[in-house]
Coordinates of C-alpha atoms in Angstrom, one line a residue:
X10 CA -5.6 46.8 16.1
X11 CA -5.4 43.2 16.0
X12 CA -4.9 41.4 19.4
X13 CA -2.1 38.9 20.0
X14 CA -4.6 35.9 20.0
X15 CA -6.0 36.6 16.6
X16 CA -2.4 37.2 15.1
X17 CA -1.5 33.9 16.2
X18 CA -4.6 32.5 14.8
X19 CA -3.9 34.2 11.5
X20 CA -0.3 32.8 11.5
X21 CA -1.5 29.1 12.0
X22 CA -4.5 29.6 9.5
X23 CA -2.5 28.6 6.2
X24 CA -1.4 25.5 8.3
X25 CA -4.8 24.6 9.2
X26 CA -5.8 24.9 5.6
X27 CA -3.1 22.7 4.5
X28 CA -4.2 20.1 6.9
X29 CA -7.7 20.1 6.0
X30 CA -6.8 19.9 2.0
X31 CA -4.4 17.2 2.4
X32 CA -5.7 15.1 5.6
X33 CA -9.2 15.8 5.8
X34 CA -10.6 16.1 2.1
X35 CA -9.2 12.8 1.1
X36 CA -11.5 10.9 3.7
X37 CA -14.2 11.6 1.1
X38 CA -12.8 8.5 -0.6
X39 CA -14.0 6.3 2.0
X40 CA -17.3 6.8 0.6
X41 CA -16.1 4.1 -2.0
X42 CA -16.6 1.5 0.6
X43 CA -20.2 1.6 0.4
X44 CA -20.6 1.4 -3.4
X45 CA -19.8 -1.3 -6.0
X46 CA -17.0 0.7 -7.5
X47 CA -17.2 0.8 -11.5
X48 CA -14.3 2.7 -13.3
X49 CA -15.0 5.7 -15.2
X50 CA -18.3 6.5 -13.3
X51 CA -19.4 9.1 -11.0
X52 CA -19.8 7.8 -7.6
X53 CA -23.5 8.9 -7.6
X54 CA -24.0 6.6 -10.5
X55 CA -22.4 3.5 -8.7
X56 CA -24.8 1.0 -6.9
X57 CA -25.0 1.7 -3.0
X58 CA -24.3 -1.6 -1.2
X59 CA -24.0 -0.5 2.4
X60 CA -21.8 -2.7 4.4
X61 CA -21.4 -5.5 1.9
X62 CA -17.6 -5.3 1.7
X63 CA -17.2 -4.8 5.5
X64 CA -19.2 -7.9 6.1
X65 CA -17.3 -9.8 3.1
X66 CA -14.0 -9.3 5.4
X67 CA -15.8 -11.1 8.4
X68 CA -17.6 -13.9 6.7
X69 CA -15.4 -14.8 3.8
X70 CA -12.9 -17.5 5.2
X71 CA -10.6 -16.8 2.4
X72 CA -10.5 -13.0 2.8
X73 CA -10.0 -13.3 6.5
X74 CA -7.1 -15.7 6.1
X75 CA -5.6 -13.1 3.9
X76 CA -6.2 -10.2 6.2
X77 CA -4.6 -12.1 9.0
X78 CA -1.7 -13.2 7.0
X79 CA -0.9 -9.5 5.9
X80 CA -1.4 -8.3 9.4
X81 CA 1.0 -11.1 10.9
X82 CA 3.7 -9.8 8.4
X83 CA 2.9 -6.2 9.2
X84 CA 2.9 -6.4 13.1
X85 CA 5.9 -8.9 12.8
X86 CA 8.2 -6.5 10.7
X87 CA 6.9 -3.4 12.9
X88 CA 7.8 -5.2 16.2
X89 CA 11.2 -6.0 15.1
X90 CA 11.8 -2.3 14.1
X91 CA 10.7 -1.3 17.6
X92 CA 13.0 -3.7 19.3
X93 CA 16.0 -2.0 17.6
X94 CA 14.7 1.6 17.8
X95 CA 17.0 2.2 20.4
X96 CA 19.9 2.0 17.7
X97 CA 19.5 5.8 16.6
X98 CA 20.0 6.9 20.1
X99 CA 23.1 4.9 20.7
X100 CA 24.3 6.0 17.2
X101 CA 23.8 9.6 18.3
X102 CA 25.8 9.2 21.4
X103 CA 28.7 7.4 19.6
X104 CA 28.8 10.2 17.2
X105 CA 28.7 13.0 19.8
X106 CA 31.6 11.3 21.3
X107 CA 33.9 11.6 18.5
X108 CA 36.3 14.7 19.4
X109 CA 37.3 15.3 15.8
X110 CA 34.7 17.7 14.3
X111 CA 35.9 16.7 10.7
X112 CA 35.6 13.1 11.2
X113 CA 32.0 13.6 13.0
X114 CA 30.8 15.5 10.0
X115 CA 32.0 12.9 7.7
X116 CA 30.7 10.1 9.5
X117 CA 27.3 11.9 9.9
X118 CA 27.1 12.8 6.2
X119 CA 27.8 9.3 4.9
X120 CA 25.3 7.9 7.5
X121 CA 22.5 10.3 6.4
X122 CA 23.0 10.0 2.7
X123 CA 21.2 6.7 2.6
X124 CA 18.0 8.2 3.6
X125 CA 17.9 10.1 0.1
X126 CA 18.2 7.0 -1.7
X127 CA 15.2 5.8 -3.2
X128 CA 14.2 1.8 -2.4
X129 CA 14.4 1.2 -6.3
X130 CA 18.3 2.2 -6.1
X131 CA 18.7 0.2 -2.8
X132 CA 17.4 -2.8 -4.4
X133 CA 19.8 -2.5 -7.2
X134 CA 22.6 -2.1 -4.8
X135 CA 21.6 -5.0 -2.8
X136 CA 20.9 -7.1 -6.1
X137 CA 24.5 -6.3 -7.0
X138 CA 25.8 -7.7 -3.8
X139 CA 23.8 -10.7 -3.3
X140 CA 23.1 -11.8 -7.0
X141 CA 23.4 -15.5 -7.8
X142 CA 25.3 -14.7 -11.1
X143 CA 28.5 -12.7 -10.1
X144 CA 27.2 -11.2 -6.7
X145 CA 29.9 -10.2 -4.3
X146 CA 28.7 -12.0 -1.3
X147 CA 28.1 -15.3 -3.0
X148 CA 31.5 -15.0 -4.8
X149 CA 33.2 -14.5 -1.3
X150 CA 31.2 -17.4 0.4
X151 CA 31.9 -19.8 -2.6
X152 CA 35.5 -18.9 -3.0
X153 CA 36.2 -19.4 0.8
X154 CA 34.5 -22.8 0.6
X155 CA 31.6 -21.8 3.2
X156 CA 29.2 -22.7 0.8
X157 CA 29.3 -25.2 -2.5
X158 CA 26.8 -23.1 -4.6
X159 CA 25.5 -19.6 -4.6
X160 CA 22.5 -18.9 -2.4
X161 CA 19.6 -16.9 -3.9
X162 CA 19.1 -14.6 -0.9
X163 CA 16.6 -12.4 -2.5
X164 CA 14.2 -15.2 -3.8
X165 CA 13.9 -16.8 -0.4
X166 CA 11.4 -16.1 2.4
X167 CA 13.7 -17.3 5.0
X168 CA 14.6 -14.6 7.4
X169 CA 12.9 -11.8 5.2
X170 CA 11.5 -9.7 8.1
X171 CA 15.1 -9.5 9.5
X172 CA 16.6 -8.7 6.0
X173 CA 13.9 -6.1 5.5
X174 CA 14.4 -4.4 9.0
X175 CA 18.1 -4.3 8.6
X176 CA 18.1 -2.6 5.4
X177 CA 15.5 -0.1 6.9
X178 CA 17.9 0.4 9.9
X179 CA 21.0 1.0 7.4
X180 CA 18.9 3.4 5.5
X181 CA 17.3 5.6 8.4
X182 CA 20.1 5.2 11.0
X183 CA 21.9 8.6 10.3
X184 CA 18.7 10.6 9.4
X185 CA 17.2 9.3 12.9
X186 CA 20.0 10.3 14.7
X187 CA 19.7 13.9 14.0
X188 CA 16.8 14.4 16.4
X189 CA 18.8 12.9 19.2
X190 CA 21.9 14.9 18.3
X191 CA 19.6 18.1 18.6
X192 CA 18.5 16.6 21.9
X193 CA 22.1 16.0 23.3
X194 CA 23.0 19.8 22.2
X195 CA 20.2 20.8 24.4
X196 CA 21.6 19.2 27.7
X197 CA 23.3 22.1 29.9
X198 CA 27.0 21.9 29.5
X199 CA 27.6 22.8 33.0
X200 CA 26.3 19.2 34.1
X201 CA 29.0 17.7 32.1
X202 CA 31.5 20.2 33.6
X203 CA 30.1 19.6 37.2
X204 CA 30.5 15.6 36.4
X205 CA 34.1 16.1 35.1
X206 CA 35.0 18.2 38.4
X207 CA 33.4 15.2 40.5
X208 CA 35.9 13.0 38.8
X209 CA 33.3 11.3 36.3
X210 CA 34.9 9.9 33.0
X211 CA 33.3 10.0 29.8
X212 CA 31.4 6.7 30.0
X213 CA 29.8 7.9 33.6
X214 CA 28.9 11.2 31.9
X215 CA 27.2 9.4 29.2
X216 CA 25.4 7.0 31.6
X217 CA 24.2 9.4 34.1
X218 CA 23.8 12.6 31.9
X219 CA 23.4 12.0 28.2
X220 CA 21.0 8.8 28.5
X221 CA 18.7 10.4 31.1
X222 CA 18.6 13.5 28.8
X223 CA 17.5 11.5 25.7
X224 CA 15.0 9.3 27.3
X225 CA 12.1 11.9 27.1
X226 CA 12.9 12.2 23.3
X227 CA 13.3 8.6 23.0
X228 CA 9.9 7.6 24.6
X229 CA 7.9 10.3 22.6
X230 CA 9.5 8.8 19.3
X231 CA 8.5 5.3 20.7
X232 CA 5.0 6.3 21.2
X233 CA 4.8 7.8 17.7
X234 CA 6.4 4.4 16.3
X235 CA 4.0 2.2 17.9
X236 CA 1.1 4.4 16.9
X237 CA 2.2 4.3 13.2
X238 CA 3.5 0.3 13.4
X239 CA 0.6 -0.6 10.9
X240 CA 1.7 2.1 8.6
X241 CA 4.8 0.4 7.5
X242 CA 4.8 1.9 3.8
X243 CA 4.9 -0.2 0.7
X244 CA 7.9 1.1 -1.2
X245 CA 10.4 -1.1 0.3
X246 CA 8.4 -4.4 0.2
X247 CA 6.9 -3.6 -3.3
X248 CA 10.3 -3.5 -4.9
X249 CA 11.7 -6.4 -2.8
X250 CA 8.7 -8.5 -3.5
X251 CA 8.6 -11.4 -5.6
X252 CA 6.8 -15.0 -6.3
X253 CA 9.0 -16.8 -3.6
X254 CA 8.7 -14.2 -0.8
X255 CA 5.5 -12.6 -1.6
X256 CA 3.6 -14.5 1.3
X257 CA 6.1 -13.3 3.9
X258 CA 6.8 -9.8 2.9
X259 CA 3.3 -8.7 2.0
X260 CA 2.2 -6.1 4.4
X261 CA -1.2 -4.4 4.7
X262 CA 0.0 -1.2 2.7
X263 CA 1.1 -3.5 -0.2
X264 CA -1.8 -5.6 0.1
X265 CA -4.4 -2.7 -0.3
X266 CA -2.3 -1.6 -3.4
X267 CA -2.6 -5.1 -4.8
X268 CA -6.2 -5.2 -3.9
X269 CA -7.1 -1.8 -5.3
X270 CA -4.9 -1.1 -8.4
X271 CA -3.6 -4.6 -9.6
X272 CA -7.1 -6.4 -8.9
X273 CA -9.3 -3.3 -9.4
X274 CA -11.4 -4.0 -6.3
X275 CA -11.3 -0.3 -5.1
X276 CA -14.3 -0.8 -2.6
X277 CA -12.6 -3.5 -0.6
X278 CA -9.3 -1.7 -0.6
X279 CA -10.8 1.5 0.9
X280 CA -12.4 -0.9 3.6
X281 CA -9.1 -2.1 4.3
X282 CA -7.8 1.4 4.5
X283 CA -10.6 2.1 7.0
X284 CA -9.7 -0.7 9.1
X285 CA -5.9 0.5 9.1
X286 CA -6.9 3.9 10.2
X287 CA -9.0 2.7 13.2
X288 CA -6.4 0.2 14.2
X289 CA -3.6 2.9 14.3
X290 CA -6.1 5.2 16.4
X291 CA -6.5 2.5 19.0
X292 CA -2.9 1.9 19.0
X293 CA -2.4 5.7 19.4
X294 CA -4.6 6.2 22.3
X295 CA -3.5 3.0 24.1
X296 CA 0.0 4.0 23.9
X297 CA -0.6 7.5 25.1
X298 CA -2.9 6.2 27.9
X299 CA 0.0 3.9 29.0
X300 CA 2.6 6.4 28.9
X301 CA 0.4 8.8 31.1
X302 CA -0.2 5.9 33.6
X303 CA 3.6 4.5 33.9
X304 CA 5.5 8.0 33.0
X305 CA 3.1 10.9 34.0
X306 CA 3.7 12.3 30.5
X307 CA 1.9 11.8 27.1
X308 CA 1.7 13.3 23.8
X309 CA -1.6 15.1 24.3

């Protein structure tokens, strides 16, 4: 007869295998940071160069400048995203306050759909709206006399961080609100009934019951977002990048892609990926420690 603890271990075993294969085995790729990569050859046939590529990041002024530039873009866009991270919680509260179930489902469905649209399609939509030749926004601005000639919004680096964050919020607002809606449904309904008996209106119920009930979820998601703030992804920035805005939109993930796949320097790209991993770990442990100190709660 198998005891309960072994049954639980057997249940979690497939997931441990999944994590090992897809999260730990790829770490073997870090070995490319210590060799001169040559396409088509086994890693054992490549020249071992030790810390050559790590030293290049420190001693090469041009390389250091490039790394600092992409880190500035990465942290700038991430901090803006963190600043507006309360919006999904606010949206979930407003959605929950809609009394008509049919209207609530319609709004929730319409705001969740953008999450499943690829960034390529998003770019097509944005291009149709902001294009210089026949774009809806430029036509409205020119016809109303607000501007004398069309503005090429997509080929400008001005306010590019705000544009990227605004698009990311639009794409993920409904999807991110699902977690908060689940948290709201977990709040005991007798609290609302007691507040109603005491004469509290909808605003006071939200202020004194709903928001305090959502704050633990908000802080956990905020900590995870801070830990992942250097992992911005590259899909969005790849499709919106062009020669005019590249210096302001190139984030660390996109820079790694350009160095590794476009310029063929796999070894340096691997070094940058290792740097990103260690920065993420430092951020995660720092935020976890800060949360434990300030709130008495932490992720682990």
